[in-house]
mmCIF file of C-alpha atoms and ligand atoms in Angstrom:
data_model
loop_
_atom_site.group_PDB
_atom_site.id
_atom_site.type_symbol
_atom_site.label_atom_id
_atom_site.label_comp_id
_atom_site.label_asym_id
_atom_site.label_seq_id
_atom_site.Cartn_x
_atom_site.Cartn_y
_atom_site.Cartn_z
ATOM 1 C CA UNK V 157 -13.258 -5.037 -17.582
ATOM 2 C CA UNK V 158 -15.300 -2.713 -17.109
ATOM 3 C CA UNK V 159 -16.360 -1.133 -21.130
ATOM 4 C CA UNK V 160 -16.450 2.356 -19.992
ATOM 5 C CA UNK V 161 -15.868 4.157 -23.936
ATOM 6 C CA UNK V 162 -12.985 6.437 -23.244
ATOM 7 C CA UNK V 163 -11.200 4.879 -20.059
ATOM 8 C CA UNK V 164 -10.764 7.625 -16.683
ATOM 9 C CA UNK V 165 -7.430 9.139 -16.260
ATOM 10 C CA UNK V 166 -8.191 9.181 -13.029
ATOM 11 C CA UNK V 167 -8.802 4.925 -11.976
ATOM 12 C CA UNK V 168 -10.054 6.806 -8.673
ATOM 13 C CA UNK V 169 -10.673 10.812 -8.093
ATOM 14 C CA UNK V 170 -12.520 12.681 -4.369
ATOM 15 C CA UNK V 171 -12.305 15.736 -4.331
ATOM 16 C CA UNK V 172 -12.964 18.055 -1.090
ATOM 17 C CA UNK V 173 -13.780 14.396 0.846
ATOM 18 C CA UNK V 174 -14.765 14.620 4.188
ATOM 19 C CA UNK V 175 -16.475 13.509 6.942
ATOM 20 C CA UNK V 176 -17.097 13.200 10.740
ATOM 21 C CA UNK V 177 -18.314 10.154 12.453
ATOM 22 C CA UNK V 178 -21.525 12.138 14.719
ATOM 23 C CA UNK V 179 -20.981 12.176 19.546
ATOM 24 C CA UNK V 180 -21.765 8.806 20.141
ATOM 25 C CA UNK V 181 -22.538 8.608 23.996
ATOM 26 C CA UNK V 182 -19.153 10.020 25.305
ATOM 27 C CA UNK V 183 -16.793 9.451 23.221
ATOM 28 C CA UNK V 184 -16.484 12.967 20.924
ATOM 29 C CA UNK V 185 -16.873 13.231 17.728
ATOM 30 C CA UNK V 186 -14.446 12.644 15.041
ATOM 31 C CA UNK V 187 -12.511 14.232 12.290
ATOM 32 C CA UNK V 188 -11.966 11.218 10.508
ATOM 33 C CA UNK V 189 -10.958 13.071 6.463
ATOM 34 C CA UNK V 190 -10.069 16.555 6.042
ATOM 35 C CA UNK V 191 -10.983 17.500 2.515
ATOM 36 C CA UNK V 192 -9.164 15.162 0.847
ATOM 37 C CA UNK V 193 -8.071 16.188 -2.823
ATOM 38 C CA UNK V 194 -6.399 12.691 -4.156
ATOM 39 C CA UNK V 195 -6.721 11.376 -7.656
ATOM 40 C CA UNK V 196 -5.181 7.825 -8.036
ATOM 41 C CA UNK V 197 -3.844 7.503 -12.095
ATOM 42 C CA UNK V 198 -5.721 4.942 -13.513
ATOM 43 C CA UNK V 199 -3.708 2.486 -14.681
ATOM 44 C CA UNK V 200 -1.819 2.566 -10.807
ATOM 45 C CA UNK V 201 -0.094 0.717 -8.560
ATOM 46 C CA UNK V 202 -0.570 3.015 -5.716
ATOM 47 C CA UNK V 203 0.042 2.302 -1.869
ATOM 48 C CA UNK V 204 -2.306 4.679 0.583
ATOM 49 C CA UNK V 205 -0.491 4.516 3.836
ATOM 50 C CA UNK V 206 -0.549 6.121 7.189
ATOM 51 C CA UNK V 207 -0.609 6.060 10.596
ATOM 52 C CA UNK V 208 -3.883 4.030 12.487
ATOM 53 C CA UNK V 209 -6.530 6.494 12.499
ATOM 54 C CA UNK V 210 -4.911 8.570 9.711
ATOM 55 C CA UNK V 211 -7.815 7.323 7.869
ATOM 56 C CA UNK V 212 -7.593 5.360 5.308
ATOM 57 C CA UNK V 213 -10.347 2.980 6.044
ATOM 58 C CA UNK V 214 -12.625 5.547 6.108
ATOM 59 C CA UNK V 215 -12.102 6.537 3.021
ATOM 60 C CA UNK V 216 -11.718 2.604 0.886
ATOM 61 C CA UNK V 217 -15.015 3.138 3.108
ATOM 62 C CA UNK V 218 -16.630 5.629 1.303
ATOM 63 C CA UNK V 219 -15.822 4.142 -1.785
ATOM 64 C CA UNK V 220 -17.077 0.822 -0.998
ATOM 65 C CA UNK V 221 -20.809 3.037 -0.249
ATOM 66 C CA UNK V 222 -20.372 1.032 3.148
ATOM 67 C CA UNK V 223 -19.917 5.429 5.032
ATOM 68 C CA UNK V 224 -21.351 7.707 3.664
ATOM 69 C CA UNK V 225 -19.281 11.004 3.292
ATOM 70 C CA UNK V 226 -20.106 14.639 5.320
ATOM 71 C CA UNK V 227 -18.985 16.311 2.421
ATOM 72 C CA UNK V 228 -17.856 17.206 -1.162
ATOM 73 C CA UNK V 229 -17.030 14.098 -4.596
ATOM 74 C CA UNK V 230 -15.975 10.786 -4.851
ATOM 75 C CA UNK V 231 -15.927 9.570 -8.799
ATOM 76 C CA UNK V 232 -14.334 5.986 -10.077
ATOM 77 C CA UNK V 233 -13.508 5.631 -12.864
ATOM 78 C CA UNK V 234 -15.142 8.148 -13.934
ATOM 79 C CA UNK V 235 -18.811 7.815 -12.749
ATOM 80 C CA UNK V 236 -19.845 9.851 -9.493
ATOM 81 C CA UNK V 237 -20.560 7.953 -6.645
ATOM 82 C CA UNK V 238 -23.500 9.922 -5.579
ATOM 83 C CA UNK V 239 -25.197 10.130 -9.203
ATOM 84 C CA UNK V 240 -23.958 6.642 -10.692
ATOM 85 C CA UNK V 241 -23.678 4.662 -7.325
ATOM 86 C CA UNK V 242 -24.489 1.536 -9.703
ATOM 87 C CA UNK V 243 -21.315 2.387 -12.336
ATOM 88 C CA UNK V 244 -19.900 3.125 -9.372
ATOM 89 C CA UNK V 245 -19.743 -0.314 -7.487
ATOM 90 C CA UNK V 246 -19.139 -1.729 -10.058
ATOM 91 C CA UNK V 247 -16.058 -0.424 -10.573
ATOM 92 C CA UNK V 248 -14.451 -1.194 -7.969
ATOM 93 C CA UNK V 249 -13.368 -4.069 -5.587
ATOM 94 C CA UNK V 250 -12.566 -4.134 -2.327
ATOM 95 C CA UNK V 251 -10.435 -6.502 0.116
ATOM 96 C CA UNK V 252 -12.059 -5.462 3.508
ATOM 97 C CA UNK V 253 -9.582 -5.173 6.620
ATOM 98 C CA UNK V 254 -11.596 -7.524 8.519
ATOM 99 C CA UNK V 255 -12.300 -11.159 7.210
ATOM 100 C CA UNK V 256 -16.468 -12.102 6.309
ATOM 101 C CA UNK V 257 -16.747 -15.395 4.982
ATOM 102 C CA UNK V 258 -19.510 -17.598 5.824
ATOM 103 C CA UNK V 259 -18.512 -20.083 7.181
ATOM 104 C CA UNK V 260 -21.344 -22.603 6.071
ATOM 105 C CA UNK V 261 -20.613 -21.870 2.584
ATOM 106 C CA UNK V 262 -18.029 -23.806 0.404
ATOM 107 C CA UNK V 263 -15.229 -20.691 -2.066
ATOM 108 C CA UNK V 264 -16.304 -22.552 -4.629
ATOM 109 C CA UNK V 265 -19.998 -21.827 -3.638
ATOM 110 C CA UNK V 266 -18.542 -17.847 -2.131
ATOM 111 C CA UNK V 267 -17.333 -16.161 -5.786
ATOM 112 C CA UNK V 268 -20.791 -18.078 -7.187
ATOM 113 C CA UNK V 269 -23.012 -15.896 -5.141
ATOM 114 C CA UNK V 270 -20.777 -13.353 -4.938
ATOM 115 C CA UNK V 271 -20.634 -12.602 -9.165
ATOM 116 C CA UNK V 272 -24.858 -13.358 -8.803
ATOM 117 C CA UNK V 273 -25.242 -11.009 -6.796
ATOM 118 C CA UNK V 274 -23.093 -8.849 -9.450
ATOM 119 C CA UNK V 275 -24.723 -9.502 -11.098
ATOM 120 C CA UNK V 276 -22.641 -11.261 -13.573
ATOM 121 C CA UNK V 277 -24.184 -14.518 -15.498
ATOM 122 C CA UNK V 278 -23.773 -17.784 -15.549
ATOM 123 C CA UNK V 279 -21.758 -17.705 -18.720
ATOM 124 C CA UNK V 280 -19.378 -15.114 -17.468
ATOM 125 C CA UNK V 281 -18.474 -16.676 -14.335
ATOM 126 C CA UNK V 282 -14.744 -17.306 -13.555
ATOM 127 C CA UNK V 283 -15.093 -18.963 -10.780
ATOM 128 C CA UNK V 284 -12.706 -21.497 -12.229
ATOM 129 C CA UNK V 285 -9.688 -19.293 -13.235
ATOM 130 C CA UNK V 286 -10.022 -16.639 -10.235
ATOM 131 C CA UNK V 287 -9.515 -20.207 -6.838
ATOM 132 C CA UNK V 288 -6.438 -21.189 -9.617
ATOM 133 C CA UNK V 289 -4.975 -18.239 -9.866
ATOM 134 C CA UNK V 290 -5.128 -17.759 -5.900
ATOM 135 C CA UNK V 291 -3.918 -20.860 -5.232
ATOM 136 C CA UNK V 292 -7.473 -22.547 -3.650
ATOM 137 C CA UNK V 293 -8.831 -23.953 -6.348
ATOM 138 C CA UNK V 294 -8.145 -27.699 -4.738
ATOM 139 C CA UNK V 295 -9.771 -26.238 -1.411
ATOM 140 C CA UNK V 296 -13.429 -25.243 -3.864
ATOM 141 C CA UNK V 297 -15.431 -27.580 -2.018
ATOM 142 C CA UNK V 298 -14.428 -27.254 1.501
ATOM 143 C CA UNK V 299 -16.380 -25.477 3.284
ATOM 144 C CA UNK V 300 -14.556 -22.202 4.622
ATOM 145 C CA UNK V 301 -14.829 -22.338 8.276
ATOM 146 C CA UNK V 302 -11.757 -25.023 7.171
ATOM 147 C CA UNK V 303 -9.898 -22.674 5.449
ATOM 148 C CA UNK V 304 -6.195 -21.321 7.069
ATOM 149 C CA UNK V 305 -6.466 -17.206 8.265
ATOM 150 C CA UNK V 306 -4.030 -16.685 4.346
ATOM 151 C CA UNK V 307 -6.403 -19.359 2.347
ATOM 152 C CA UNK V 308 -9.551 -17.115 4.136
ATOM 153 C CA UNK V 309 -7.635 -13.993 2.710
ATOM 154 C CA UNK V 310 -7.082 -14.334 -0.534
ATOM 155 C CA UNK V 311 -10.615 -16.521 -0.868
ATOM 156 C CA UNK V 312 -11.646 -13.078 0.030
ATOM 157 C CA UNK V 313 -9.535 -10.824 -2.832
ATOM 158 C CA UNK V 314 -10.343 -13.498 -4.516
ATOM 159 C CA UNK V 315 -14.040 -12.302 -4.179
ATOM 160 C CA UNK V 316 -13.346 -9.241 -4.921
ATOM 161 C CA UNK V 317 -12.588 -9.923 -8.053
ATOM 162 C CA UNK V 318 -15.358 -11.753 -9.462
ATOM 163 C CA UNK V 319 -17.226 -8.756 -11.431
ATOM 164 C CA UNK V 320 -14.078 -8.283 -13.103
ATOM 165 C CA UNK V 321 -13.140 -4.812 -12.023
ATOM 166 C CA UNK V 322 -10.417 -2.270 -13.475
ATOM 167 C CA UNK V 323 -9.926 -1.451 -10.385
ATOM 168 C CA UNK V 324 -8.861 -2.885 -6.955
ATOM 169 C CA UNK V 325 -8.694 -1.731 -3.222
ATOM 170 C CA UNK V 326 -7.275 -4.048 -0.608
ATOM 171 C CA UNK V 327 -7.256 -3.118 2.674
ATOM 172 C CA UNK V 328 -3.974 -4.203 4.875
ATOM 173 C CA UNK V 329 -4.693 -7.626 2.912
ATOM 174 C CA UNK V 330 -1.379 -9.192 4.592
ATOM 175 C CA UNK V 331 -1.809 -8.509 8.593
ATOM 176 C CA UNK V 332 -1.394 -12.016 9.516
ATOM 177 C CA UNK V 333 -0.688 -14.236 6.447
ATOM 178 C CA UNK V 334 2.666 -15.546 6.487
ATOM 179 C CA UNK V 335 5.165 -14.781 4.383
ATOM 180 C CA UNK V 336 4.722 -17.815 1.093
ATOM 181 C CA UNK V 337 1.231 -16.831 1.471
ATOM 182 C CA UNK V 338 2.042 -13.061 1.000
ATOM 183 C CA UNK V 339 3.979 -13.771 -2.117
ATOM 184 C CA UNK V 340 1.552 -15.335 -3.198
ATOM 185 C CA UNK V 341 -1.138 -13.319 -2.784
ATOM 186 C CA UNK V 342 0.747 -10.606 -4.822
ATOM 187 C CA UNK V 343 1.741 -12.673 -7.661
ATOM 188 C CA UNK V 344 -1.370 -12.875 -8.329
ATOM 189 C CA UNK V 345 -2.355 -9.675 -6.908
ATOM 190 C CA UNK V 346 1.375 -8.012 -9.788
ATOM 191 C CA UNK V 347 0.260 -10.043 -12.849
ATOM 192 C CA UNK V 348 -3.600 -8.302 -12.617
ATOM 193 C CA UNK V 349 -2.118 -4.959 -12.195
ATOM 194 C CA UNK V 350 -0.373 -7.068 -15.610
ATOM 195 C CA UNK V 351 -3.033 -6.774 -17.024
ATOM 196 C CA UNK V 352 -4.614 -2.912 -16.590
ATOM 197 C CA UNK V 353 -6.407 -3.259 -13.089
ATOM 198 C CA UNK V 354 -5.520 -0.122 -11.045
ATOM 199 C CA UNK V 355 -4.558 -1.587 -7.531
ATOM 200 C CA UNK V 356 -4.853 0.358 -4.061
ATOM 201 C CA UNK V 357 -3.492 -0.919 -1.227
ATOM 202 C CA UNK V 358 -3.357 0.460 2.035
ATOM 203 C CA UNK V 359 -0.933 -1.573 4.581
ATOM 204 C CA UNK V 360 1.833 -0.815 7.508
ATOM 205 C CA UNK V 361 4.434 -3.136 5.736
ATOM 206 C CA UNK V 362 6.744 -0.326 4.411
ATOM 207 C CA UNK V 363 8.584 -2.689 2.900
ATOM 208 C CA UNK V 364 6.089 -3.869 0.942
ATOM 209 C CA UNK V 365 4.860 -0.813 -0.643
ATOM 210 C CA UNK V 366 8.214 0.278 -1.317
ATOM 211 C CA UNK V 367 8.750 -2.344 -3.289
ATOM 212 C CA UNK V 368 5.130 -2.950 -5.011
ATOM 213 C CA UNK V 369 3.847 0.712 -5.768
ATOM 214 C CA UNK V 370 4.595 3.316 -8.120
ATOM 215 C CA UNK V 371 3.263 6.093 -5.889
ATOM 216 C CA UNK V 372 2.495 6.731 -3.094
ATOM 217 C CA UNK V 373 0.469 9.046 -0.906
ATOM 218 C CA UNK V 374 0.296 9.258 2.804
ATOM 219 C CA UNK V 375 -1.506 10.164 5.289
ATOM 220 C CA UNK V 376 -1.803 11.958 8.378
ATOM 221 C CA UNK V 377 -4.921 12.545 10.848
ATOM 222 C CA UNK V 378 -7.179 12.530 7.772
ATOM 223 C CA UNK V 379 -5.099 14.835 5.167
ATOM 224 C CA UNK V 380 -2.971 13.590 2.830
ATOM 225 C CA UNK V 381 0.356 15.384 3.333
ATOM 226 C CA UNK V 382 2.323 13.723 0.756
ATOM 227 C CA UNK V 383 1.165 11.629 -3.179
ATOM 228 C CA UNK V 384 4.400 11.231 -4.972
ATOM 229 C CA UNK V 385 5.400 8.365 -7.288
ATOM 230 C CA UNK V 386 7.862 6.164 -5.459
ATOM 231 C CA UNK V 387 11.698 7.613 -6.227
ATOM 232 C CA UNK V 388 10.298 10.887 -6.020
ATOM 233 C CA UNK V 389 8.939 10.650 -2.448
ATOM 234 C CA UNK V 390 12.026 8.853 -1.092
ATOM 235 C CA UNK V 391 14.303 11.124 -3.066
ATOM 236 C CA UNK V 392 12.444 13.801 -0.251
ATOM 237 C CA UNK V 393 15.111 12.909 1.827
ATOM 238 C CA UNK V 394 18.379 14.559 0.853
ATOM 239 C CA UNK V 395 20.160 12.440 2.603
ATOM 240 C CA UNK V 396 23.279 9.435 1.974
ATOM 241 C CA UNK V 397 25.040 7.177 4.305
ATOM 242 C CA UNK V 398 28.256 6.045 3.593
ATOM 243 C CA UNK V 399 29.276 3.179 5.320
ATOM 244 C CA UNK V 400 32.885 3.341 5.782
ATOM 245 C CA UNK V 401 34.832 -0.367 7.477
ATOM 246 C CA UNK V 402 39.080 1.318 7.735
ATOM 247 C CA UNK V 403 41.956 -0.804 7.568
ATOM 248 C CA UNK V 404 41.716 -0.491 11.421
ATOM 249 C CA UNK V 405 40.302 0.883 14.787
ATOM 250 C CA UNK V 406 40.117 4.535 14.687
ATOM 251 C CA UNK V 407 38.947 6.415 17.912
ATOM 252 C CA UNK V 408 36.372 8.111 17.740
ATOM 253 C CA UNK V 409 35.734 11.637 16.749
ATOM 254 C CA UNK V 410 37.835 11.527 14.193
ATOM 255 C CA UNK V 411 38.950 15.165 12.914
ATOM 256 C CA UNK V 412 37.485 17.556 10.512
ATOM 257 C CA UNK V 413 34.380 16.183 9.669
ATOM 258 C CA UNK V 414 31.093 18.822 12.163
ATOM 259 C CA UNK V 415 29.810 18.785 8.674
ATOM 260 C CA UNK V 416 28.275 15.778 8.786
ATOM 261 C CA UNK V 417 26.770 13.545 11.058
ATOM 262 C CA UNK V 418 29.265 11.171 11.944
ATOM 263 C CA UNK V 419 28.085 7.482 14.157
ATOM 264 C CA UNK V 420 29.381 4.410 14.826
ATOM 265 C CA UNK V 421 28.704 0.935 14.907
ATOM 266 C CA UNK V 422 29.540 -2.555 17.261
ATOM 267 C CA UNK V 423 31.727 -3.507 13.551
ATOM 268 C CA UNK V 424 33.743 -1.536 13.591
ATOM 269 C CA UNK V 425 32.856 0.339 10.429
ATOM 270 C CA UNK V 426 31.752 3.644 11.240
ATOM 271 C CA UNK V 427 29.103 5.970 9.012
ATOM 272 C CA UNK V 428 28.840 9.315 8.045
ATOM 273 C CA UNK V 429 25.052 11.079 7.004
ATOM 274 C CA UNK V 430 25.909 13.062 3.620
ATOM 275 C CA UNK V 431 23.363 15.582 2.157
ATOM 276 C CA UNK V 432 23.613 14.257 -1.548
ATOM 277 C CA UNK V 433 22.621 18.131 -2.793
ATOM 278 C CA UNK V 434 26.310 19.220 -0.727
ATOM 279 C CA UNK V 435 28.355 16.515 -0.716
ATOM 280 C CA UNK V 436 30.164 14.159 -3.293
ATOM 281 C CA UNK V 437 31.285 10.940 -2.517
ATOM 282 C CA UNK V 438 34.621 11.349 -4.547
ATOM 283 C CA UNK V 439 35.016 14.763 -1.943
ATOM 284 C CA UNK V 440 34.258 12.635 1.345
ATOM 285 C CA UNK V 441 36.525 9.396 0.139
ATOM 286 C CA UNK V 442 39.220 12.177 -0.366
ATOM 287 C CA UNK V 443 38.164 13.855 4.163
ATOM 288 C CA UNK V 444 37.887 9.758 4.742
ATOM 289 C CA UNK V 445 41.751 9.484 3.597
ATOM 290 C CA UNK V 446 42.849 12.905 4.799
ATOM 291 C CA UNK V 447 41.765 11.982 8.427
ATOM 292 C CA UNK V 448 44.589 9.238 8.085
ATOM 293 C CA UNK V 449 42.126 7.062 7.294
ATOM 294 C CA UNK V 450 42.732 3.826 5.818
ATOM 295 C CA UNK V 451 39.756 2.111 3.543
ATOM 296 C CA UNK V 452 38.754 -1.458 3.619
ATOM 297 C CA UNK V 453 35.100 -0.870 2.731
ATOM 298 C CA UNK V 454 32.674 0.735 1.981
ATOM 299 C CA UNK V 455 28.909 0.906 1.155
ATOM 300 C CA UNK V 456 26.220 3.525 0.132
ATOM 301 C CA UNK V 457 22.742 3.589 2.110
ATOM 302 C CA UNK V 458 19.746 5.137 0.967
ATOM 303 C CA UNK V 459 16.812 6.327 2.620
ATOM 304 C CA UNK V 460 13.503 4.287 2.214
ATOM 305 C CA UNK V 461 10.174 5.057 2.960
ATOM 306 C CA UNK V 462 10.344 4.553 6.316
ATOM 307 C CA UNK V 463 12.487 7.233 7.130
ATOM 308 C CA UNK V 464 10.696 9.547 4.676
ATOM 309 C CA UNK V 465 7.123 7.970 6.774
ATOM 310 C CA UNK V 466 8.807 9.345 9.835
ATOM 311 C CA UNK V 467 9.513 12.308 8.486
ATOM 312 C CA UNK V 468 6.369 12.932 7.737
ATOM 313 C CA UNK V 469 4.515 12.034 9.856
ATOM 314 C CA UNK V 470 6.346 13.431 13.300
HETATM 315 P P1 ADP N 957 -7.221 4.303 9.278
HETATM 316 O O1 ADP N 957 -7.515 3.033 8.496
HETATM 317 O O2 ADP N 957 -5.977 4.639 8.641
HETATM 318 O O3 ADP N 957 -6.689 3.083 10.760
HETATM 319 P P2 ADP N 957 -9.591 5.133 9.995
HETATM 320 O O4 ADP N 957 -10.654 5.596 9.027
HETATM 321 O O5 ADP N 957 -10.595 3.419 10.618
HETATM 322 O O6 ADP N 957 -8.235 5.014 9.852
HETATM 323 O O7 ADP N 957 -9.924 6.096 11.485
HETATM 324 C C1 ADP N 957 -9.658 7.556 11.049
HETATM 325 C C2 ADP N 957 -10.596 8.330 12.110
HETATM 326 O O8 ADP N 957 -12.316 7.729 12.391
HETATM 327 C C3 ADP N 957 -10.623 7.000 13.881
HETATM 328 O O9 ADP N 957 -10.078 8.218 14.899
HETATM 329 C C4 ADP N 957 -10.788 6.796 13.527
HETATM 330 O O10 ADP N 957 -11.883 5.824 15.104
HETATM 331 C C5 ADP N 957 -12.321 7.452 13.249
HETATM 332 N N1 ADP N 957 -12.854 6.200 12.987
HETATM 333 C C6 ADP N 957 -13.591 4.721 12.201
HETATM 334 N N2 ADP N 957 -14.875 4.635 12.629
HETATM 335 C C7 ADP N 957 -15.386 5.387 13.136
HETATM 336 C C8 ADP N 957 -17.166 4.872 13.439
HETATM 337 N N3 ADP N 957 -17.427 3.351 12.591
HETATM 338 N N4 ADP N 957 -17.554 5.883 14.534
HETATM 339 C C9 ADP N 957 -16.431 6.576 14.833
HETATM 340 N N5 ADP N 957 -15.341 7.335 14.250
HETATM 341 C C10 ADP N 957 -15.150 6.000 13.452
#
């Protein structure tokens, strides 16, 4: 781990970060990041979500030195990417979206090369430990071209960790990875997080982000439109849905629910969607009974990240 004198409050901090890709041929200029302010707390498991083209990869690639920003500032682990690029680069490991593994190296060779690239002394290399952690130790001597897609992706994670960076960024790491391997990947990333590594994840799998990330930022059209602890973000949707299965089939509409959203389910259950700030379950149940409905079963559904996401980016 990077031995900074006192660890920074933010693992990554961007202020007014701006990027315009120049016009090329017939393609017009693209304002991909618009004065983005984003502070990613040290130790967080941070989700960066946004629709395609929102600017997520641009943000990550500026941090990784692959894209040159047009304006603003960014620092990684307290190191400004302009003033102190060596330390900034050394503090971050990035797992790219594209698989870019040399097909003629074995996983063990690839990790050794990467460690050499970062100047990690031989005695401090953790090739075996890392390959075991990502489940590739038994493939250590196989050519990378013989690895499956999921194995290659795990090898990318392994490569990003050779210099023990305190910040690990995963750009859409589970696209095309099957469920079992995804679980294995997350187990490893979770164990890194438990050891204190700050994790930044971009993903389209909202469920995954909801399950893994303690803080989530939503980016759209190059702007951060939300950045909050996950429960708070989900709590932004002040609504729940009461699902009632009646003892006997009912014929909708039932009277007395004009102030709520009423819907039927194919199962014969009906739903009442209500604002938690305006209605209590107890009061709703009284009203259901008052409408002459005998209740067989009921449950309450809460909004998930998908709902928030759709609402915010609509
Ligand atoms: P995301 O990762 O959220 O899908 P990107 O950062 O890849 O978004 O893209 C943001 C915007 O910048 C998009 O409109 C995209 O077309 C544009 N863009 C990305 N990379 C380049 C590039 N190298 N040249 C020109 N435009 C680009």
